[in-house]
Coordinates of C-alpha atoms in Angstrom, one line a residue:
X4 CA 14.0 -30.8 -2.6
X5 CA 12.0 -27.8 -3.5
X6 CA 12.3 -24.5 -1.4
X7 CA 8.9 -23.7 -0.3
X8 CA 8.2 -20.1 0.0
X9 CA 4.9 -18.9 1.7
X10 CA 3.5 -15.9 -0.1
X11 CA 0.5 -14.3 1.6
X12 CA -1.3 -12.0 -0.6
X13 CA -5.0 -10.7 -0.2
X14 CA -6.8 -12.0 -3.4
X15 CA -10.1 -11.1 -1.6
X16 CA -11.3 -8.4 0.7
X17 CA -10.5 -4.6 0.7
X18 CA -6.7 -5.2 -0.4
X19 CA -7.5 -7.7 -3.1
X20 CA -7.0 -5.5 -6.3
X21 CA -3.2 -4.8 -5.7
X22 CA -2.8 -8.3 -4.1
X23 CA -3.8 -9.9 -7.2
X24 CA -1.3 -7.9 -9.2
X25 CA 1.5 -8.8 -6.8
X26 CA 0.6 -12.4 -6.9
X27 CA 0.9 -12.3 -10.8
X28 CA 4.3 -10.6 -10.4
X29 CA 5.7 -13.2 -8.0
X30 CA 4.3 -16.1 -10.3
X31 CA 6.4 -14.6 -13.2
X32 CA 9.5 -14.5 -10.8
X33 CA 8.9 -18.2 -9.7
X34 CA 8.8 -19.4 -13.4
X35 CA 11.9 -17.4 -14.3
X36 CA 14.0 -18.4 -11.2
X37 CA 13.1 -22.0 -12.0
X38 CA 14.1 -21.8 -15.6
X39 CA 17.5 -20.5 -14.5
X40 CA 18.2 -23.5 -12.1
X41 CA 16.3 -22.4 -9.0
X42 CA 17.3 -20.6 -5.7
X43 CA 20.7 -21.6 -4.1
X44 CA 20.6 -24.7 -6.4
X45 CA 17.0 -25.7 -5.3
X46 CA 13.7 -25.5 -7.4
X47 CA 11.4 -22.9 -5.9
X48 CA 7.7 -23.5 -5.1
X49 CA 5.3 -20.7 -4.1
X50 CA 2.9 -21.5 -1.6
X51 CA 0.0 -19.0 -2.0
X52 CA -2.4 -18.4 0.7
X53 CA -5.2 -15.7 0.6
X54 CA -5.3 -14.1 3.8
X55 CA -8.5 -12.3 2.9
X56 CA -7.1 -8.9 3.8
X57 CA -7.4 -9.9 7.4
X58 CA -4.6 -9.6 10.0
X59 CA -5.9 -12.4 12.1
X60 CA -6.2 -14.9 9.2
X61 CA -2.8 -13.9 8.0
X62 CA -1.1 -14.5 11.4
X63 CA -2.8 -18.0 11.7
X64 CA -1.6 -19.0 8.3
X65 CA 2.0 -17.8 9.0
X66 CA 2.3 -19.6 12.4
X67 CA 1.2 -22.7 10.6
X68 CA 3.7 -22.4 7.9
X69 CA 6.7 -21.9 10.6
X70 CA 5.3 -25.0 12.4
X71 CA 5.7 -27.0 9.4
X72 CA 9.3 -26.0 9.0
X73 CA 8.8 -24.1 5.9
X74 CA 11.8 -21.9 4.5
X75 CA 11.0 -18.4 3.6
X76 CA 8.1 -15.8 3.7
X77 CA 7.2 -13.3 1.5
X78 CA 5.1 -10.8 3.3
X79 CA 1.9 -9.3 2.2
X80 CA 1.4 -6.0 0.5
X81 CA -0.8 -4.3 3.3
X82 CA 1.1 -2.7 6.2
X83 CA -1.5 -3.4 8.7
X84 CA -0.9 -7.2 8.1
X85 CA 2.9 -6.6 7.7
X86 CA 3.0 -5.1 11.3
X87 CA 1.5 -8.2 12.9
X88 CA 3.2 -10.9 10.9
X89 CA 6.8 -9.3 11.1
X90 CA 6.3 -9.4 14.9
X91 CA 5.6 -13.2 14.7
X92 CA 8.5 -13.5 12.4
X93 CA 10.9 -11.9 14.8
X94 CA 9.6 -13.9 17.8
X95 CA 10.2 -17.1 15.7
X96 CA 13.6 -15.8 14.3
X97 CA 12.2 -16.4 10.7
X98 CA 13.2 -14.4 7.6
X99 CA 10.4 -12.1 6.5
X100 CA 10.7 -10.2 3.1
X101 CA 8.0 -7.8 2.2
X102 CA 7.5 -5.2 -0.3
X103 CA 4.5 -3.1 0.5
X104 CA 4.7 -2.3 4.1
X105 CA 6.5 1.2 3.6
X106 CA 5.5 3.1 7.0
X107 CA 8.7 4.2 8.6
X108 CA 7.3 3.1 12.2
X109 CA 7.6 -0.4 10.9
X110 CA 11.4 -0.2 10.8
X111 CA 11.9 1.7 14.0
X112 CA 11.1 -1.4 16.3
X113 CA 14.6 -3.0 16.1
X114 CA 13.7 -6.2 14.1
X115 CA 16.4 -8.1 12.9
X116 CA 14.5 -10.5 10.5
X117 CA 12.4 -8.0 8.7
X118 CA 13.5 -6.9 5.2
X119 CA 12.0 -4.6 2.9
X120 CA 12.2 -4.8 -1.0
X121 CA 10.5 -1.9 -2.5
X122 CA 11.1 1.5 -3.9
X123 CA 11.0 3.5 -0.6
X124 CA 9.5 4.0 2.7
X125 CA 7.0 6.8 3.6
X126 CA 9.9 9.2 3.9
X127 CA 10.9 8.9 0.4
X128 CA 7.4 8.5 -1.2
X129 CA 6.4 12.2 -1.1
X130 CA 9.5 13.2 -3.0
X131 CA 8.2 12.7 -6.4
X132 CA 4.9 14.5 -5.6
X133 CA 6.5 17.6 -4.2
X134 CA 9.0 17.6 -7.2
X135 CA 6.3 17.5 -9.5
X136 CA 4.5 20.3 -8.1
X137 CA 7.4 22.3 -7.7
X138 CA 8.4 21.9 -11.5
X139 CA 5.0 23.3 -12.4
X140 CA 4.8 26.7 -13.9
X141 CA 3.9 29.5 -11.4
X142 CA 0.4 29.9 -12.8
X143 CA -0.4 26.4 -12.5
X144 CA 1.0 25.6 -9.0
X145 CA -1.8 24.6 -6.6
X146 CA -2.7 27.1 -3.8
X147 CA -5.5 25.4 -2.2
X148 CA -5.0 21.6 -1.7
X149 CA -7.4 19.1 -0.1
X150 CA -6.5 15.7 0.7
X151 CA -8.2 12.4 2.1
X152 CA -6.1 9.6 3.7
X153 CA -7.7 6.2 4.9
X154 CA -7.2 5.3 8.6
X155 CA -4.4 2.9 8.1
X156 CA -0.9 2.9 9.3
X157 CA 0.4 3.0 5.9
X158 CA -1.3 6.0 4.5
X159 CA -1.3 7.8 7.8
X160 CA 2.3 7.7 7.8
X161 CA 2.4 8.8 4.4
X162 CA 0.4 11.7 5.1
X163 CA 2.5 12.5 8.2
X164 CA 5.5 13.1 5.9
X165 CA 4.0 14.6 2.9
X166 CA 1.5 16.8 4.7
X167 CA 4.1 19.3 5.9
X168 CA 5.7 19.6 2.3
X169 CA 2.3 20.6 0.9
X170 CA 1.5 22.9 3.7
X171 CA 4.6 24.7 2.7
X172 CA 3.6 24.8 -0.9
X173 CA 0.1 25.9 -0.4
X174 CA -1.8 28.8 1.2
X175 CA -4.5 26.5 2.3
X176 CA -4.2 22.8 3.0
X177 CA -6.6 20.4 4.7
X178 CA -6.8 16.7 5.2
X179 CA -9.7 14.5 6.1
X180 CA -9.2 10.9 7.6
X181 CA -11.7 8.2 6.6
X182 CA -12.2 4.7 7.9
X183 CA -11.1 1.6 6.0
X184 CA -14.0 0.0 4.0
X185 CA -15.6 3.5 3.5
X186 CA -18.9 3.2 1.5
X187 CA -19.7 7.0 0.8
X188 CA -17.1 9.7 -0.1
X189 CA -19.7 12.2 -0.9
X190 CA -19.6 14.0 2.6
X191 CA -15.7 14.6 2.2
X192 CA -16.1 15.6 -1.4
X193 CA -18.7 18.0 -0.7
X194 CA -16.4 19.7 1.7
X195 CA -13.9 19.9 -1.0
X196 CA -16.5 21.4 -3.2
X197 CA -17.3 24.1 -0.9
X198 CA -13.4 24.8 -0.4
X199 CA -13.0 24.8 -4.1
X200 CA -9.5 23.3 -4.1
X201 CA -6.9 23.6 -7.0
X202 CA -5.5 20.2 -6.3
X203 CA -7.0 17.1 -4.6
X204 CA -5.1 14.2 -3.2
X205 CA -6.5 10.7 -2.2
X206 CA -4.4 8.4 -0.2
X207 CA -6.0 4.9 0.1
X208 CA -6.6 1.2 -1.4
X209 CA -8.1 0.7 -4.7
X210 CA -11.9 0.4 -3.8
X211 CA -12.0 3.6 -1.9
X212 CA -10.0 5.4 -4.3
X213 CA -12.3 4.6 -7.0
X214 CA -15.1 5.6 -4.8
X215 CA -13.6 9.1 -4.5
X216 CA -13.0 9.6 -8.1
X217 CA -16.7 8.8 -8.9
X218 CA -17.9 11.0 -6.2
X219 CA -15.7 13.8 -7.4
X220 CA -17.4 13.4 -10.9
X221 CA -20.8 13.3 -9.7
X222 CA -20.2 16.4 -7.7
X223 CA -18.8 18.3 -10.5
X224 CA -15.7 19.2 -8.6
X225 CA -13.0 20.0 -11.2
X226 CA -9.6 20.5 -9.6
X227 CA -6.7 21.3 -11.7
X228 CA -4.9 18.5 -10.4
X229 CA -5.9 15.1 -9.1
X230 CA -3.2 12.8 -7.4
X231 CA -4.3 9.3 -6.3
X232 CA -2.4 6.4 -4.7
X233 CA -0.9 4.0 -7.4
X234 CA -3.1 1.1 -6.3
X235 CA -5.9 2.2 -8.3
X236 CA -4.2 3.1 -11.3
X237 CA -3.0 -0.3 -11.5
X238 CA -6.5 -1.5 -12.2
X239 CA -7.4 -2.4 -15.8
X240 CA -10.9 -0.8 -15.3
X241 CA -9.7 2.4 -13.7
X242 CA -9.3 4.6 -16.9
X243 CA -13.1 3.8 -17.8

């Protein structure tokens, strides 16, 4: 009488890098909870499906899981997929727990079956960045800040809440939006080089964040401060 829990994580596609990390974490939880007697007295079995970083694939798998009468769904990490899956969960009145869809817009829809299990929404996430800048000595505080954000509900919402705080702290602030699956970051980086910013921020998924860091090095751009999203920092190969 196992409790079947659907875990949809993207282990292929543009969201794959942090999807693999999240999958490994849930597998640790599965082993731990079963060693302690299970959940509500029932052993837990994680049913993992790779949604290939595609919302349509994710929704199809989710509907199939519901039709089979399964118990609980752990939502994916990517907000564009959470946005669609949570709508299906609401329509079907099924519990939907997710940890990566942090845009505030997701929680303003009046959904009763959507639950969030993470460190904070897009309103909370700018706090540590702004606090870090505020704590710097006066001579180290960035005055010219350049930013880039992927065209995704998650990072656009983050920029919406972070941008005003950065504008207040800088004499010159600019942000460039770029498409998901970007192949060349050089055009944006060259604009940054011409502006000679003190600080550069990149809000994106792991592959494009790595792309930007490489482009920054190739361009010889050397800002005093480089802030990237934690998805790339979680990669074992990133420091190299």
